[in-house]
XYZ file of C-alpha atoms in Angstrom:
240
model
C 113.763 -67.388 76.940
C 116.425 -70.250 77.285
C 119.335 -67.859 77.757
C 116.917 -66.442 80.726
C 115.882 -69.372 82.183
C 119.650 -70.669 81.825
C 121.192 -67.241 83.600
C 118.225 -67.965 86.304
C 119.405 -71.752 86.824
C 122.866 -70.923 87.075
C 122.103 -68.230 89.851
C 120.597 -70.258 92.210
C 122.435 -73.636 91.423
C 125.978 -71.508 92.456
C 123.497 -70.316 95.522
C 123.169 -74.386 96.623
C 126.021 -75.507 95.955
C 127.934 -73.098 97.945
C 124.831 -73.586 100.588
C 125.458 -77.600 100.765
C 129.044 -77.488 100.826
C 128.789 -75.732 104.533
C 126.293 -78.471 105.070
C 128.629 -80.998 103.941
C 131.161 -79.732 106.387
C 128.887 -80.070 109.247
C 127.763 -83.682 108.231
C 131.335 -85.038 109.300
C 130.550 -86.477 112.335
C 127.609 -88.386 110.901
C 127.805 -92.044 109.353
C 128.255 -92.215 105.377
C 125.035 -92.996 104.987
C 123.483 -90.009 106.991
C 126.140 -88.008 105.597
C 124.625 -89.165 101.857
C 120.964 -88.324 102.430
C 122.127 -84.712 103.869
C 124.599 -83.773 101.038
C 122.376 -85.402 98.126
C 119.369 -82.927 99.446
C 121.578 -80.764 96.949
C 120.588 -83.370 93.970
C 117.038 -82.975 94.812
C 117.134 -79.387 94.739
C 118.809 -78.708 91.534
C 117.028 -81.406 89.737
C 113.904 -79.589 90.769
C 115.258 -75.873 89.559
C 115.686 -77.694 86.300
C 111.603 -79.142 86.058
C 110.540 -75.804 87.111
C 113.054 -73.344 85.514
C 114.506 -74.969 82.692
C 111.495 -77.138 82.081
C 113.716 -79.997 82.253
C 111.215 -83.055 83.209
C 112.561 -86.638 83.716
C 110.626 -90.542 83.349
C 112.434 -93.627 84.823
C 111.795 -97.093 82.826
C 112.465 -100.623 84.076
C 112.969 -99.915 87.915
C 111.817 -102.907 88.545
C 114.953 -104.596 87.322
C 116.917 -103.145 90.208
C 118.209 -106.064 92.344
C 117.874 -106.124 96.083
C 121.629 -105.933 96.606
C 124.234 -103.615 95.816
C 125.300 -103.532 92.660
C 127.229 -101.943 89.936
C 125.872 -99.026 87.422
C 126.937 -98.671 84.075
C 125.497 -95.477 82.670
C 125.571 -93.794 79.698
C 127.130 -90.497 80.019
C 125.992 -87.436 77.859
C 125.492 -84.110 80.511
C 125.870 -83.194 83.790
C 122.305 -84.334 84.779
C 122.958 -87.618 85.098
C 126.033 -87.030 87.654
C 122.988 -84.804 89.770
C 120.104 -86.892 88.875
C 121.749 -90.542 89.566
C 122.558 -90.083 92.799
C 119.210 -89.941 94.341
C 116.857 -91.810 91.321
C 118.744 -95.061 92.512
C 120.260 -96.541 95.638
C 123.036 -94.531 97.571
C 125.522 -95.031 95.268
C 129.307 -93.892 95.303
C 130.264 -92.492 92.066
C 133.530 -93.639 90.510
C 135.099 -89.901 89.469
C 138.459 -88.290 88.546
C 140.441 -87.345 91.359
C 140.755 -83.768 90.087
C 137.068 -83.054 90.610
C 137.871 -83.271 94.417
C 139.930 -80.092 94.045
C 136.738 -77.883 92.632
C 136.233 -75.283 95.301
C 132.542 -75.657 97.186
C 131.750 -78.950 94.852
C 134.684 -80.761 95.303
C 134.688 -80.103 99.268
C 131.275 -81.299 98.962
C 131.607 -84.494 97.349
C 134.620 -85.594 99.726
C 132.141 -86.737 101.893
C 129.878 -88.097 99.514
C 132.961 -91.058 99.806
C 133.246 -91.324 95.917
C 135.594 -93.657 94.257
C 138.560 -91.284 92.708
C 140.871 -92.299 90.633
C 144.039 -90.865 88.644
C 142.842 -92.119 85.103
C 146.199 -91.617 83.626
C 147.934 -94.325 86.015
C 146.203 -97.271 83.972
C 146.115 -100.195 85.513
C 146.644 -99.002 88.699
C 143.242 -97.312 88.648
C 141.891 -100.424 87.823
C 142.927 -101.617 91.119
C 141.768 -98.628 92.611
C 138.372 -99.382 91.209
C 138.534 -102.894 92.621
C 139.823 -102.096 95.784
C 137.972 -98.999 96.741
C 134.552 -100.595 94.821
C 134.964 -103.861 96.717
C 134.913 -102.024 100.054
C 132.028 -99.351 99.082
C 129.755 -102.589 98.234
C 130.693 -104.029 101.143
C 129.109 -101.279 103.102
C 125.526 -101.408 101.452
C 126.589 -99.180 99.014
C 126.155 -99.076 95.052
C 129.189 -97.815 92.516
C 128.145 -95.977 89.873
C 130.602 -96.182 86.699
C 130.330 -94.245 83.409
C 132.304 -96.439 81.137
C 132.797 -93.878 78.304
C 134.911 -92.266 80.508
C 133.870 -88.787 79.456
C 130.595 -87.088 78.472
C 130.091 -87.991 74.614
C 127.392 -85.575 72.487
C 123.662 -87.520 71.498
C 124.193 -89.668 68.664
C 128.151 -90.663 69.394
C 129.758 -93.472 71.135
C 132.652 -93.282 73.339
C 134.934 -96.266 74.134
C 133.942 -98.196 76.380
C 136.226 -98.631 79.393
C 136.251 -102.134 81.632
C 136.505 -100.705 85.000
C 133.182 -101.337 86.388
C 133.131 -104.314 84.512
C 136.475 -105.347 85.700
C 134.786 -104.689 89.425
C 131.873 -106.927 88.799
C 133.897 -109.522 87.875
C 136.395 -109.125 90.340
C 133.400 -109.213 92.766
C 130.353 -111.030 91.483
C 128.246 -108.294 92.136
C 125.758 -107.615 89.221
C 125.508 -104.999 86.859
C 122.352 -102.629 86.046
C 123.275 -101.190 82.648
C 121.433 -97.738 82.068
C 120.546 -95.649 78.935
C 118.962 -91.916 78.997
C 119.452 -89.134 76.586
C 120.014 -86.247 78.757
C 122.569 -84.668 76.037
C 119.390 -83.165 74.026
C 118.214 -81.331 76.696
C 121.396 -80.425 78.719
C 123.776 -80.407 76.098
C 127.552 -81.317 77.338
C 129.583 -77.906 78.202
C 126.812 -75.943 76.951
C 125.154 -73.100 79.289
C 121.902 -72.729 77.766
C 119.571 -75.554 78.962
C 116.219 -76.811 76.889
C 113.328 -77.827 77.775
C 112.367 -81.454 77.331
C 111.625 -84.847 79.108
C 114.732 -87.042 79.663
C 113.881 -90.812 79.758
C 116.062 -93.054 81.817
C 116.156 -96.419 81.217
C 117.135 -98.980 83.437
C 117.987 -102.444 81.804
C 117.601 -106.251 83.396
C 120.572 -107.255 85.382
C 123.670 -108.636 83.799
C 124.629 -111.414 86.045
C 128.458 -111.377 86.153
C 129.359 -114.765 87.836
C 131.710 -116.718 85.685
C 132.001 -113.996 83.192
C 135.322 -111.860 81.831
C 135.508 -108.224 82.645
C 136.056 -107.873 78.588
C 132.305 -110.191 77.904
C 130.614 -107.669 80.658
C 132.134 -104.805 78.756
C 130.740 -106.062 74.969
C 127.447 -106.937 77.110
C 126.783 -103.457 78.805
C 128.007 -102.168 75.475
C 125.770 -103.822 73.236
C 122.098 -103.097 75.470
C 123.133 -99.314 76.067
C 123.907 -98.504 72.536
C 121.003 -100.712 71.423
C 118.286 -98.943 73.594
C 119.969 -95.236 73.008
C 118.651 -95.925 69.210
C 115.090 -96.709 70.855
C 114.270 -93.562 73.567
C 111.829 -91.160 72.371
C 113.292 -87.792 71.632
C 113.984 -85.684 74.930
C 111.874 -82.584 72.884
C 108.855 -84.648 71.835
C 107.151 -84.246 75.195
C 107.624 -80.661 76.076
């Protein structure tokens, strides 16, 4: 049954990707915020499909922690689910992504018009400079910045090396950090075609004030909170 559901989901997601790449192209004349609202209609529909076709639901805890000013979201990275859902679960965000994603047919073309912060991760310190320069500009425009500090998706129960890019941006700009833990990888596994029904828990943590702290200190605080909360999240399958 999960295979059939996943096949149906993949079919409709592909259609939506092509459709919204055209929507993105036609949204070019509008402002960045208007383009964002139009293009992320795709994200709403994909997560809606995930619920009704795959049986993947979600709950969000801790919304009261979200500050009123633009912030930097540092989140766990387990699956493709959060890369889609977080673009509408939070205020308008500019995600930090690998530059090569912009070259993916249809998906990448649309992503360009969402104004992401595309970086060359192999460039070392230059990548940090790109995050600070581009991220600072996005924050000034009223966008939040979304960073997955582990850099790549990790399987449930595992922990990647936390990079300092998002924390560096916070230390340089003074923007607050919002840590986020979730267990999407349990129902939408990394690089897996077959998804499983269940409920993703997204847990938003208290704001971490970046003033007077180094990037290393902020990274340690974010890692400690996220990894502790990961052990406290309910199993995704428990809500089936």
